[in-house]
PDB file of C-alpha atoms in Angstrom:
ATOM      1  CA  MET Q   1       0.029  -0.005  -0.001  1.00  0.00           C
ATOM      2  CA  GLY Q   2       1.381   3.418  -0.937  1.00  0.00           C
ATOM      3  CA  THR Q   3       1.443   6.643   1.025  1.00  0.00           C
ATOM      4  CA  VAL Q   4       0.559  10.260   0.337  1.00  0.00           C
ATOM      5  CA  THR Q   5       1.630  13.457   2.069  1.00  0.00           C
ATOM      6  CA  LEU Q   6      -1.342  15.496   3.215  1.00  0.00           C
ATOM      7  CA  GLY Q   7      -1.850  18.874   4.845  1.00  0.00           C
ATOM      8  CA  VAL Q   8      -5.043  20.640   6.115  1.00  0.00           C
ATOM      9  CA  SER Q   9      -5.187  24.402   5.995  1.00  0.00           C
ATOM     10  CA  ILE Q  10      -7.287  27.538   5.734  1.00  0.00           C
ATOM     11  CA  ALA Q  11      -6.710  29.237   2.458  1.00  0.00           C
ATOM     12  CA  VAL Q  12      -6.064  32.990   2.529  1.00  0.00           C
ATOM     13  CA  PRO Q  13      -8.714  34.268   0.033  1.00  0.00           C
ATOM     14  CA  GLU Q  14      -8.215  36.500  -2.957  1.00  0.00           C
ATOM     15  CA  PRO Q  15      -6.886  39.086  -3.523  1.00  0.00           C
ATOM     16  CA  TYR Q  16      -4.778  38.564  -0.373  1.00  0.00           C
ATOM     17  CA  GLY Q  17      -3.606  35.064  -1.137  1.00  0.00           C
ATOM     18  CA  SER Q  18      -2.030  35.950  -4.488  1.00  0.00           C
ATOM     19  CA  GLN Q  19      -0.642  39.194  -3.103  1.00  0.00           C
ATOM     20  CA  LEU Q  20       1.200  37.407  -0.292  1.00  0.00           C
ATOM     21  CA  GLN Q  21       2.389  34.646  -2.614  1.00  0.00           C
ATOM     22  CA  GLU Q  22       3.880  37.140  -5.002  1.00  0.00           C
ATOM     23  CA  LEU Q  23       5.551  39.011  -2.151  1.00  0.00           C
ATOM     24  CA  ARG Q  24       6.948  35.756  -0.824  1.00  0.00           C
ATOM     25  CA  ALA Q  25       8.378  34.933  -4.244  1.00  0.00           C
ATOM     26  CA  GLY Q  26       9.822  38.424  -4.403  1.00  0.00           C
ATOM     27  CA  PHE Q  27      11.765  37.844  -1.199  1.00  0.00           C
ATOM     28  CA  GLY Q  28      13.484  34.907  -2.887  1.00  0.00           C
ATOM     29  CA  ASP Q  29      11.527  32.045  -1.304  1.00  0.00           C
ATOM     30  CA  ALA Q  30      11.574  29.298  -3.954  1.00  0.00           C
ATOM     31  CA  ALA Q  31       8.739  27.429  -2.190  1.00  0.00           C
ATOM     32  CA  ALA Q  32       6.325  30.355  -2.764  1.00  0.00           C
ATOM     33  CA  ARG Q  33       5.006  28.984  -6.145  1.00  0.00           C
ATOM     34  CA  CYS Q  34       4.458  25.508  -4.634  1.00  0.00           C
ATOM     35  CA  ILE Q  35       2.448  26.480  -1.567  1.00  0.00           C
ATOM     36  CA  PRO Q  36      -0.913  28.297  -1.705  1.00  0.00           C
ATOM     37  CA  THR Q  37      -1.043  31.088   0.985  1.00  0.00           C
ATOM     38  CA  HIS Q  38      -2.588  29.566   4.064  1.00  0.00           C
ATOM     39  CA  VAL Q  39      -2.905  29.103   7.760  1.00  0.00           C
ATOM     40  CA  THR Q  40      -1.829  25.528   8.683  1.00  0.00           C
ATOM     41  CA  LEU Q  41      -4.158  23.307  10.625  1.00  0.00           C
ATOM     42  CA  VAL Q  42      -2.260  20.060  10.069  1.00  0.00           C
ATOM     43  CA  PRO Q  43       1.353  20.261   8.841  1.00  0.00           C
ATOM     44  CA  PRO Q  44       2.704  17.853   6.158  1.00  0.00           C
ATOM     45  CA  THR Q  45       1.735  14.372   7.278  1.00  0.00           C
ATOM     46  CA  GLU Q  46       2.506  11.123   5.475  1.00  0.00           C
ATOM     47  CA  VAL Q  47      -0.419   8.671   5.592  1.00  0.00           C
ATOM     48  CA  GLU Q  48      -1.316   5.304   4.035  1.00  0.00           C
ATOM     49  CA  THR Q  49      -3.561   5.882   0.991  1.00  0.00           C
ATOM     50  CA  ASP Q  50      -6.172   3.478   2.417  1.00  0.00           C
ATOM     51  CA  ARG Q  51      -6.771   5.974   5.259  1.00  0.00           C
ATOM     52  CA  LEU Q  52      -8.008   8.667   2.860  1.00  0.00           C
ATOM     53  CA  PRO Q  53     -11.712   7.695   3.073  1.00  0.00           C
ATOM     54  CA  ALA Q  54     -11.663   7.887   6.906  1.00  0.00           C
ATOM     55  CA  ILE Q  55      -9.724  11.201   6.782  1.00  0.00           C
ATOM     56  CA  ARG Q  56     -12.278  12.739   4.341  1.00  0.00           C
ATOM     57  CA  ALA Q  57     -15.165  11.547   6.480  1.00  0.00           C
ATOM     58  CA  HIS Q  58     -13.527  12.964   9.634  1.00  0.00           C
ATOM     59  CA  LEU Q  59     -12.868  16.385   8.027  1.00  0.00           C
ATOM     60  CA  ALA Q  60     -16.457  16.503   6.767  1.00  0.00           C
ATOM     61  CA  GLU Q  61     -17.742  15.815  10.234  1.00  0.00           C
ATOM     62  CA  VAL Q  62     -15.528  18.502  11.806  1.00  0.00           C
ATOM     63  CA  ALA Q  63     -16.594  21.054   9.171  1.00  0.00           C
ATOM     64  CA  ARG Q  64     -20.313  20.256   9.570  1.00  0.00           C
ATOM     65  CA  ALA Q  65     -20.350  21.304  13.214  1.00  0.00           C
ATOM     66  CA  PHE Q  66     -17.941  24.229  13.090  1.00  0.00           C
ATOM     67  CA  PRO Q  67     -19.121  27.862  12.907  1.00  0.00           C
ATOM     68  CA  ALA Q  68     -17.605  30.539  10.647  1.00  0.00           C
ATOM     69  CA  PHE Q  69     -15.348  33.038  12.410  1.00  0.00           C
ATOM     70  CA  PRO Q  70     -13.620  36.316  11.465  1.00  0.00           C
ATOM     71  CA  MET Q  71      -9.937  36.364  10.639  1.00  0.00           C
ATOM     72  CA  ARG Q  72      -7.629  39.351  10.409  1.00  0.00           C
ATOM     73  CA  LEU Q  73      -3.951  39.563   9.432  1.00  0.00           C
ATOM     74  CA  GLU Q  74      -1.920  42.434  10.809  1.00  0.00           C
ATOM     75  CA  GLY Q  75       1.803  43.058  11.002  1.00  0.00           C
ATOM     76  CA  THR Q  76       4.702  40.569  11.029  1.00  0.00           C
ATOM     77  CA  GLY Q  77       6.416  38.161  13.394  1.00  0.00           C
ATOM     78  CA  THR Q  78       9.182  35.637  13.273  1.00  0.00           C
ATOM     79  CA  PHE Q  79      10.134  32.275  14.791  1.00  0.00           C
ATOM     80  CA  ARG Q  80      13.872  33.095  14.504  1.00  0.00           C
ATOM     81  CA  PRO Q  81      16.281  31.934  15.799  1.00  0.00           C
ATOM     82  CA  LEU Q  82      14.360  28.717  16.658  1.00  0.00           C
ATOM     83  CA  SER Q  83      13.028  28.345  13.097  1.00  0.00           C
ATOM     84  CA  PRO Q  84      13.919  30.373   9.941  1.00  0.00           C
ATOM     85  CA  VAL Q  85      10.426  31.751   9.394  1.00  0.00           C
ATOM     86  CA  VAL Q  86       8.924  35.218   8.976  1.00  0.00           C
ATOM     87  CA  PHE Q  87       5.137  35.426   9.004  1.00  0.00           C
ATOM     88  CA  VAL Q  88       2.179  37.717   8.932  1.00  0.00           C
ATOM     89  CA  ARG Q  89       0.451  37.698  12.323  1.00  0.00           C
ATOM     90  CA  LEU Q  90      -3.080  36.618  12.959  1.00  0.00           C
ATOM     91  CA  ALA Q  91      -4.563  39.550  14.914  1.00  0.00           C
ATOM     92  CA  GLU Q  92      -8.035  37.993  14.955  1.00  0.00           C
ATOM     93  CA  GLY Q  93      -9.122  34.401  14.550  1.00  0.00           C
ATOM     94  CA  ALA Q  94      -6.331  32.608  16.447  1.00  0.00           C
ATOM     95  CA  PRO Q  95      -8.700  31.008  18.989  1.00  0.00           C
ATOM     96  CA  GLY Q  96     -10.917  29.713  16.123  1.00  0.00           C
ATOM     97  CA  CYS Q  97      -7.888  28.292  14.315  1.00  0.00           C
ATOM     98  CA  THR Q  98      -6.542  26.695  17.528  1.00  0.00           C
ATOM     99  CA  ARG Q  99      -9.863  25.071  18.321  1.00  0.00           C
ATOM    100  CA  LEU Q 100     -10.346  23.876  14.746  1.00  0.00           C
ATOM    101  CA  GLN Q 101      -6.852  22.348  14.439  1.00  0.00           C
ATOM    102  CA  GLY Q 102      -7.447  20.554  17.757  1.00  0.00           C
ATOM    103  CA  GLU Q 103     -10.624  18.995  16.402  1.00  0.00           C
ATOM    104  CA  VAL Q 104      -8.960  18.058  13.106  1.00  0.00           C
ATOM    105  CA  ARG Q 105      -6.056  16.460  14.950  1.00  0.00           C
ATOM    106  CA  ASP Q 106      -8.319  14.737  17.467  1.00  0.00           C
ATOM    107  CA  PRO Q 107      -6.236  12.096  19.287  1.00  0.00           C
ATOM    108  CA  GLU Q 108      -8.950   9.530  18.533  1.00  0.00           C
ATOM    109  CA  GLY Q 109      -9.217  10.541  14.846  1.00  0.00           C
ATOM    110  CA  PRO Q 110      -7.386   9.511  11.641  1.00  0.00           C
ATOM    111  CA  LEU Q 111      -5.203  12.653  11.595  1.00  0.00           C
ATOM    112  CA  ALA Q 112      -3.883  12.383  15.154  1.00  0.00           C
ATOM    113  CA  ARG Q 113      -0.264  13.465  15.377  1.00  0.00           C
ATOM    114  CA  GLU Q 114       2.168  15.264  17.574  1.00  0.00           C
ATOM    115  CA  LEU Q 115       3.529  18.684  16.560  1.00  0.00           C
ATOM    116  CA  ALA Q 116       7.190  19.625  16.554  1.00  0.00           C
ATOM    117  CA  PHE Q 117       6.323  23.036  18.079  1.00  0.00           C
ATOM    118  CA  PRO Q 118       3.295  24.375  20.020  1.00  0.00           C
ATOM    119  CA  TYR Q 119       0.534  25.405  17.583  1.00  0.00           C
ATOM    120  CA  HIS Q 120       0.759  29.043  16.545  1.00  0.00           C
ATOM    121  CA  PRO Q 121      -1.560  30.069  13.653  1.00  0.00           C
ATOM    122  CA  HIS Q 122       0.194  32.361  11.140  1.00  0.00           C
ATOM    123  CA  VAL Q 123       0.785  32.973   7.421  1.00  0.00           C
ATOM    124  CA  THR Q 124       4.356  32.220   6.375  1.00  0.00           C
ATOM    125  CA  VAL Q 125       5.851  34.804   3.996  1.00  0.00           C
ATOM    126  CA  ALA Q 126       9.543  33.719   4.118  1.00  0.00           C
ATOM    127  CA  HIS Q 127      11.110  30.394   5.057  1.00  0.00           C
ATOM    128  CA  GLY Q 128      14.698  29.236   4.889  1.00  0.00           C
ATOM    129  CA  ILE Q 129      16.027  32.140   2.884  1.00  0.00           C
ATOM    130  CA  SER Q 130      18.906  34.496   3.695  1.00  0.00           C
ATOM    131  CA  GLU Q 131      18.749  36.513   6.960  1.00  0.00           C
ATOM    132  CA  GLU Q 132      18.891  39.705   4.889  1.00  0.00           C
ATOM    133  CA  ALA Q 133      15.846  38.631   2.832  1.00  0.00           C
ATOM    134  CA  MET Q 134      13.954  37.587   5.925  1.00  0.00           C
ATOM    135  CA  ASP Q 135      14.767  40.962   7.535  1.00  0.00           C
ATOM    136  CA  ARG Q 136      13.365  42.633   4.405  1.00  0.00           C
ATOM    137  CA  ALA Q 137      10.114  40.521   4.529  1.00  0.00           C
ATOM    138  CA  TYR Q 138       9.682  41.336   8.238  1.00  0.00           C
ATOM    139  CA  ALA Q 139      10.046  45.123   7.595  1.00  0.00           C
ATOM    140  CA  GLU Q 140       8.160  45.445   4.310  1.00  0.00           C
ATOM    141  CA  LEU Q 141       5.059  43.641   5.615  1.00  0.00           C
ATOM    142  CA  ALA Q 142       5.048  45.320   9.011  1.00  0.00           C
ATOM    143  CA  ASP Q 143       2.023  47.382   8.057  1.00  0.00           C
ATOM    144  CA  TYR Q 144       0.209  44.623   6.092  1.00  0.00           C
ATOM    145  CA  ALA Q 145      -3.432  44.115   7.020  1.00  0.00           C
ATOM    146  CA  ALA Q 146      -6.317  42.008   5.596  1.00  0.00           C
ATOM    147  CA  GLY Q 147      -9.536  40.550   6.969  1.00  0.00           C
ATOM    148  CA  TRP Q 148     -12.217  38.057   5.978  1.00  0.00           C
ATOM    149  CA  LEU Q 149     -14.743  35.598   7.308  1.00  0.00           C
ATOM    150  CA  CYS Q 150     -13.349  32.094   7.532  1.00  0.00           C
ATOM    151  CA  GLU Q 151     -16.015  29.712   6.259  1.00  0.00           C
ATOM    152  CA  GLY Q 152     -14.150  26.484   5.854  1.00  0.00           C
ATOM    153  CA  PHE Q 153     -10.807  24.735   5.222  1.00  0.00           C
ATOM    154  CA  ALA Q 154      -9.321  22.359   2.710  1.00  0.00           C
ATOM    155  CA  LEU Q 155      -7.348  19.128   2.344  1.00  0.00           C
ATOM    156  CA  TYR Q 156      -4.190  19.273   0.260  1.00  0.00           C
ATOM    157  CA  GLU Q 157      -1.771  16.721  -1.201  1.00  0.00           C
ATOM    158  CA  GLN Q 158       1.874  17.353  -1.947  1.00  0.00           C
ATOM    159  CA  GLY Q 159       2.885  16.014  -5.360  1.00  0.00           C
ATOM    160  CA  SER Q 160       6.227  14.403  -6.212  1.00  0.00           C
ATOM    161  CA  ASP Q 161       7.123  17.789  -7.762  1.00  0.00           C
ATOM    162  CA  GLY Q 162       6.751  19.462  -4.336  1.00  0.00           C
ATOM    163  CA  VAL Q 163       3.608  21.359  -5.304  1.00  0.00           C
ATOM    164  CA  TRP Q 164       0.642  21.363  -2.907  1.00  0.00           C
ATOM    165  CA  ARG Q 165      -2.713  20.773  -4.635  1.00  0.00           C
ATOM    166  CA  LYS Q 166      -6.197  21.028  -3.196  1.00  0.00           C
ATOM    167  CA  LEU Q 167      -8.035  17.729  -2.961  1.00  0.00           C
ATOM    168  CA  ARG Q 168     -11.296  18.977  -1.443  1.00  0.00           C
ATOM    169  CA  GLU Q 169     -12.849  21.899   0.336  1.00  0.00           C
ATOM    170  CA  TYR Q 170     -14.779  21.549   3.562  1.00  0.00           C
ATOM    171  CA  PRO Q 171     -17.241  24.450   4.091  1.00  0.00           C
ATOM    172  CA  PHE Q 172     -18.421  24.955   7.675  1.00  0.00           C
ATOM    173  CA  GLY Q 173     -22.025  23.975   8.492  1.00  0.00           C
ATOM    174  CA  THR Q 174     -22.356  21.288   5.785  1.00  0.00           C
ATOM    175  CA  GLY Q 175     -20.946  17.908   4.877  1.00  0.00           C
ATOM    176  CA  ALA Q 176     -21.209  18.592   1.123  1.00  0.00           C
ATOM    177  CA  PRO Q 177     -18.263  20.394  -0.496  1.00  0.00           C
ATOM    178  CA  GLY Q 178     -19.017  23.701  -2.146  1.00  0.00           C
ATOM    179  CA  VAL Q 179     -22.576  23.965  -0.743  1.00  0.00           C
ATOM    180  CA  PRO Q 180     -23.277  26.700   1.846  1.00  0.00           C
ATOM    181  CA  GLY Q 181     -24.891  25.714   5.076  1.00  0.00           C
ATOM    182  CA  VAL Q 182     -28.535  25.979   4.004  1.00  0.00           C
ATOM    183  CA  PRO Q 183     -30.968  23.864   5.953  1.00  0.00           C
ATOM    184  CA  ALA Q 184     -32.769  21.136   3.988  1.00  0.00           C
ATOM    185  CA  GLN Q 185     -36.244  22.133   2.881  1.00  0.00           C
ATOM    186  CA  PRO Q 186     -39.062  19.643   3.642  1.00  0.00           C
ATOM    187  CA  ALA Q 187     -40.811  18.159   0.691  1.00  0.00           C
ATOM    188  CA  PRO Q 188     -44.434  19.336   0.223  1.00  0.00           C
ATOM    189  CA  PRO Q 189     -47.133  16.784   1.074  1.00  0.00           C
ATOM    190  CA  ALA Q 190     -48.296  14.613  -1.840  1.00  0.00           C
ATOM    191  CA  GLY Q 191     -50.831  16.503  -3.961  1.00  0.00           C
ATOM    192  CA  ALA Q 192     -50.081  19.855  -2.377  1.00  0.00           C
ATOM    193  CA  ALA Q 193     -49.799  22.914  -4.660  1.00  0.00           C
ATOM    194  CA  VAL Q 194     -46.295  24.263  -4.843  1.00  0.00           C
ATOM    195  CA  PRO Q 195     -46.200  28.051  -4.833  1.00  0.00           C
ATOM    196  CA  ARG Q 196     -44.517  29.766  -7.756  1.00  0.00           C
ATOM    197  CA  PRO Q 197     -41.684  32.135  -7.066  1.00  0.00           C
TER     198      PRO Q 197
END
């Protein structure tokens, strides 16, 4: 049985996602074109391919019961010297992300795993590049700000080329991908007249 490398994340929506991806590329981060701009919920995790159905079912169940929450990016931070990363800070939405990743990584679930570092939601804008370039990223994005309503997350797979590709979206409030959380409408009784719009 083969394996796949998966990740679960909240995509930064447009136009902000592309803006930050272009800026990351401009700082010299070669990984920028391979990684959609995101807030990580589950970092790269290698799993057996036969676990995919259980993982998809688990993610749908988490999404079905989770409410939308506001997110706001503001300013920069860094994990240096512990880790060579510069990021845009999450000024609003961190508690929602923390709770969500905890449910996705439920110790009893199919994506249970330990983390190398304590969970800290953020948007990476420079990783593993020169100190000078990371200093520039930190300074140039110090005044960056963006906000949106987080309404779901997605499952990604890393290809053999290193590129992360979306496998499926999981909107909050529904188990069906791509369908907003609209309650099911009861069918009219047999023989009843259906009003015209």
